[in-house]
XYZ file of C-alpha atoms in Angstrom:
283
model
C -6.880 -23.327 3.045
C -10.234 -21.966 4.208
C -12.312 -19.195 2.644
C -14.451 -17.211 5.086
C -17.019 -14.628 3.970
C -18.924 -14.009 7.207
C -17.661 -11.558 9.825
C -19.102 -13.751 12.577
C -17.342 -16.843 11.190
C -14.065 -14.948 10.944
C -14.351 -13.886 14.573
C -15.089 -17.466 15.597
C -12.046 -18.752 13.719
C -9.776 -16.148 15.324
C -11.140 -16.971 18.775
C -10.141 -20.620 18.270
C -6.675 -19.621 17.050
C -6.240 -17.394 20.086
C -7.228 -20.190 22.430
C -4.398 -22.233 20.942
C -1.939 -19.406 21.636
C -1.067 -18.897 17.976
C 0.305 -15.686 16.494
C -1.741 -14.240 13.627
C -0.206 -12.516 10.616
C -2.557 -10.510 8.428
C -2.223 -9.315 4.820
C -5.069 -6.997 3.761
C -5.468 -6.778 -0.036
C -7.946 -5.682 -2.666
C -7.197 -8.748 -4.767
C -5.700 -8.757 -8.276
C -2.752 -10.342 -6.525
C 0.782 -10.093 -7.894
C 4.266 -10.927 -6.645
C 4.242 -7.908 -4.352
C 1.252 -9.271 -2.447
C 2.796 -12.730 -2.352
C 5.963 -11.264 -0.818
C 3.798 -9.878 1.999
C 2.276 -13.311 2.542
C 5.694 -14.965 2.563
C 6.862 -12.464 5.155
C 3.753 -13.153 7.225
C 4.372 -16.899 7.021
C 7.924 -16.500 8.263
C 6.862 -14.818 11.516
C 3.326 -16.063 12.203
C 1.624 -19.312 13.139
C -1.537 -18.506 11.180
C -1.721 -16.289 8.086
C -4.940 -14.526 7.131
C -5.247 -12.622 3.851
C -8.270 -10.493 3.093
C -9.565 -9.773 -0.394
C -11.931 -6.815 -0.352
C -12.205 -4.032 -2.934
C -12.970 -1.233 -0.522
C -15.400 1.311 -2.005
C -14.717 4.047 0.548
C -11.131 4.649 -0.591
C -12.122 5.391 -4.187
C -13.059 8.891 -5.279
C -16.111 9.625 -7.463
C -14.024 9.681 -10.656
C -11.757 6.754 -9.776
C -11.768 3.151 -10.931
C -13.801 1.272 -8.287
C -16.120 -0.431 -10.785
C -13.281 -1.145 -13.203
C -10.786 -2.250 -10.546
C -9.584 -5.756 -11.521
C -11.347 -8.572 -9.722
C -9.519 -11.854 -10.299
C -10.996 -14.102 -7.610
C -10.099 -17.472 -9.149
C -6.430 -16.686 -9.727
C -6.218 -14.880 -6.360
C -7.458 -17.955 -4.508
C -5.043 -20.178 -6.410
C -2.149 -17.848 -5.529
C -3.064 -17.778 -1.833
C -3.299 -21.546 -1.725
C 0.065 -22.012 -3.420
C 1.794 -19.576 -1.094
C 0.398 -21.308 1.991
C -2.144 -18.828 3.359
C -4.332 -20.425 6.025
C -7.484 -18.319 5.621
C -8.764 -15.961 2.949
C -11.290 -13.511 4.375
C -13.647 -12.224 1.679
C -16.254 -10.037 3.363
C -19.267 -8.569 1.589
C -19.645 -4.817 1.184
C -23.013 -4.948 2.973
C -21.354 -6.536 6.018
C -18.452 -4.087 6.108
C -20.707 -1.072 5.526
C -24.192 -1.987 6.785
C -27.215 0.197 6.156
C -27.030 3.326 8.270
C -23.267 3.069 8.651
C -21.585 6.428 9.262
C -18.381 6.107 11.316
C -15.025 7.177 9.906
C -11.399 6.986 11.035
C -9.338 10.014 10.010
C -5.589 10.453 10.478
C -4.558 14.102 10.428
C -1.372 15.934 9.421
C 0.122 13.292 7.107
C -2.825 12.429 4.839
C -3.085 15.840 3.183
C 0.207 15.546 1.265
C 1.476 13.284 -1.531
C -1.465 11.152 -2.728
C -3.792 12.948 -0.330
C -3.427 16.137 -2.372
C -5.298 14.755 -5.366
C -7.270 11.944 -3.708
C -9.282 13.644 -0.962
C -10.928 11.099 1.304
C -8.737 8.237 0.101
C -6.811 7.749 3.322
C -9.943 8.188 5.421
C -11.359 5.219 3.528
C -8.150 3.241 3.987
C -7.903 3.974 7.722
C -11.561 3.133 8.244
C -11.533 -0.209 6.442
C -8.215 -1.286 7.986
C -9.537 -0.439 11.457
C -12.591 -2.583 10.762
C -10.452 -5.435 9.447
C -8.125 -5.218 12.449
C -11.141 -5.374 14.777
C -12.376 -8.504 13.008
C -9.100 -10.371 12.416
C -7.243 -9.150 15.543
C -3.779 -9.798 14.111
C -0.495 -9.610 15.994
C 1.207 -8.279 12.874
C -0.087 -6.781 9.645
C 2.002 -6.609 6.485
C 1.960 -3.819 3.905
C 4.143 -2.973 0.908
C 6.561 -0.077 0.718
C 5.178 0.876 -2.689
C 2.314 2.480 -0.744
C 4.727 4.072 1.716
C 2.383 6.899 2.699
C -0.313 4.358 3.484
C 2.107 2.460 5.719
C 2.981 5.648 7.612
C -0.701 6.555 7.990
C -1.506 3.133 9.412
C 1.495 3.197 11.758
C 0.269 6.510 13.141
C -3.300 5.238 13.397
C -2.206 2.152 15.326
C -0.088 4.247 17.676
C -2.693 6.961 18.191
C -5.535 4.506 18.854
C -3.457 2.128 21.023
C -4.137 -0.808 18.734
C -2.373 -4.010 19.687
C -0.935 -4.773 16.246
C 2.509 -4.249 14.721
C 2.705 -2.815 11.206
C 5.431 -4.402 9.084
C 6.573 -2.691 5.878
C 7.910 -5.033 3.184
C 10.233 -3.703 0.417
C 8.924 -2.998 -3.087
C 8.848 -5.946 -5.480
C 9.817 -5.043 -9.040
C 9.814 -6.694 -12.425
C 13.298 -7.489 -13.773
C 13.254 -4.244 -15.771
C 12.507 -2.184 -12.650
C 8.759 -1.496 -12.878
C 7.167 -1.753 -9.444
C 4.522 -4.464 -9.205
C 1.014 -2.999 -9.163
C -2.497 -4.273 -9.792
C -2.974 -1.273 -12.082
C -0.109 -2.265 -14.392
C -2.579 -4.372 -16.386
C -4.202 -1.138 -17.598
C -0.995 -0.051 -19.366
C -0.589 -0.473 -23.103
C 2.748 -1.995 -24.191
C 3.990 1.499 -25.089
C 2.872 2.946 -21.736
C 4.495 0.099 -19.838
C 7.812 0.775 -21.544
C 7.417 4.473 -20.805
C 6.685 3.717 -17.134
C 10.217 2.404 -16.683
C 11.236 6.056 -16.371
C 9.944 5.934 -12.781
C 12.506 3.477 -11.452
C 15.256 5.039 -13.588
C 14.567 8.487 -12.168
C 14.549 7.168 -8.589
C 17.843 5.390 -9.141
C 19.348 8.577 -10.537
C 18.255 10.412 -7.373
C 19.847 7.719 -5.253
C 23.067 8.175 -7.201
C 22.943 11.936 -6.610
C 22.714 11.344 -2.852
C 25.550 8.821 -2.956
C 27.674 11.429 -4.737
C 26.965 13.966 -2.004
C 23.934 15.945 -3.141
C 21.756 16.876 -0.154
C 19.395 19.535 -1.538
C 15.829 18.199 -1.718
C 14.637 20.840 -4.159
C 17.431 20.089 -6.619
C 16.950 16.320 -6.356
C 13.190 16.609 -6.937
C 13.773 18.960 -9.865
C 16.192 16.522 -11.497
C 13.755 13.624 -11.035
C 10.845 15.630 -12.428
C 12.880 16.723 -15.440
C 13.943 13.146 -16.104
C 10.352 11.880 -15.993
C 9.145 14.792 -18.139
C 11.512 13.678 -20.910
C 9.139 10.738 -21.460
C 6.310 12.002 -23.754
C 3.713 9.561 -22.374
C 4.334 10.573 -18.743
C 2.257 13.241 -16.987
C 3.809 14.064 -13.616
C 1.382 14.521 -10.723
C 4.022 15.011 -8.034
C 7.669 14.478 -7.149
C 8.188 15.150 -3.446
C 10.555 14.403 -0.579
C 9.751 14.144 3.124
C 11.468 12.861 6.213
C 10.685 9.215 6.885
C 8.680 7.901 8.605
C 7.117 11.066 10.021
C 6.626 12.767 6.597
C 7.688 16.225 7.697
C 8.790 19.025 5.356
C 12.541 19.067 4.778
C 15.010 20.964 2.627
C 18.067 18.780 3.170
C 18.558 15.010 2.979
C 19.422 13.706 6.432
C 18.911 10.261 7.956
C 16.005 8.564 6.116
C 14.079 10.439 3.440
C 11.147 9.306 1.316
C 11.321 10.318 -2.343
C 7.902 9.625 -3.833
C 6.442 10.097 -7.312
C 2.997 9.823 -8.869
C 2.746 9.838 -12.654
C -0.063 9.183 -15.124
C 0.404 7.172 -18.276
C -2.800 7.701 -20.193
C -5.577 7.125 -17.671
C -3.413 4.911 -15.434
C -1.936 6.499 -12.333
C 1.227 4.846 -11.010
C 3.119 5.583 -7.818
C 6.655 4.627 -6.874
C 9.176 5.620 -4.244
C 12.586 5.090 -2.754
C 13.801 5.557 0.779
C 17.109 7.391 0.690
C 19.364 7.115 3.698
C 22.366 9.197 4.664
C 24.664 7.864 7.357
C 27.030 10.574 8.507
């Protein structure tokens, strides 16, 4: 496995891979790798000749009161994990190279970034779209792999790729969960033991919504209300949102039809967790 920190060196490596006619799979990450990230890398390995993973804590997607400085940076264990999984190249660019002095160009995706996490994290998806565009320009992947846990992010990037005619396919990989149901997240390490136990209410509430749909419930407002009430029963949980939208276009709906995204954001102390489930009705 090779570690590349220079943009120029990364471009040179990709040029050589392209000359050999190899397909490139790309997994962008901010490090603090867990089984969810490794599932993305495994998926990339299964359909690519060369797998590139980036590790870059992107400052532009953090708000002024968010955890950029405190975000976990676990370089040694991240490198070990990438090597064990069989990644070919880890790209670790420097902030000064990604955002050089005088930099001032943004990528904004309208109409779907203002809802869900965009409601309380203004500018977040602009930062995500901008850094992913830059990474795509450098790595030039055939396919890029992202986790369903950040379903809104996946939809934003799919729209960005389509709107800007980028020659890359976005692949969404299902959520990876601990045996007790908690979705894997780099922020889980912030949870106290009591908060982690409390956070299990997220997966339980989503499963209860799925059961409601299976039993014939189609009203979005009622389903969201039931989920919110279930989460609110947990004293350590502070609900930020419980919302449903059509998937993948994230349009307002009142009735469950076809595929629907049920997404939640909840704070446990100072730690903000998100989770979701894609509900599907086949009639």
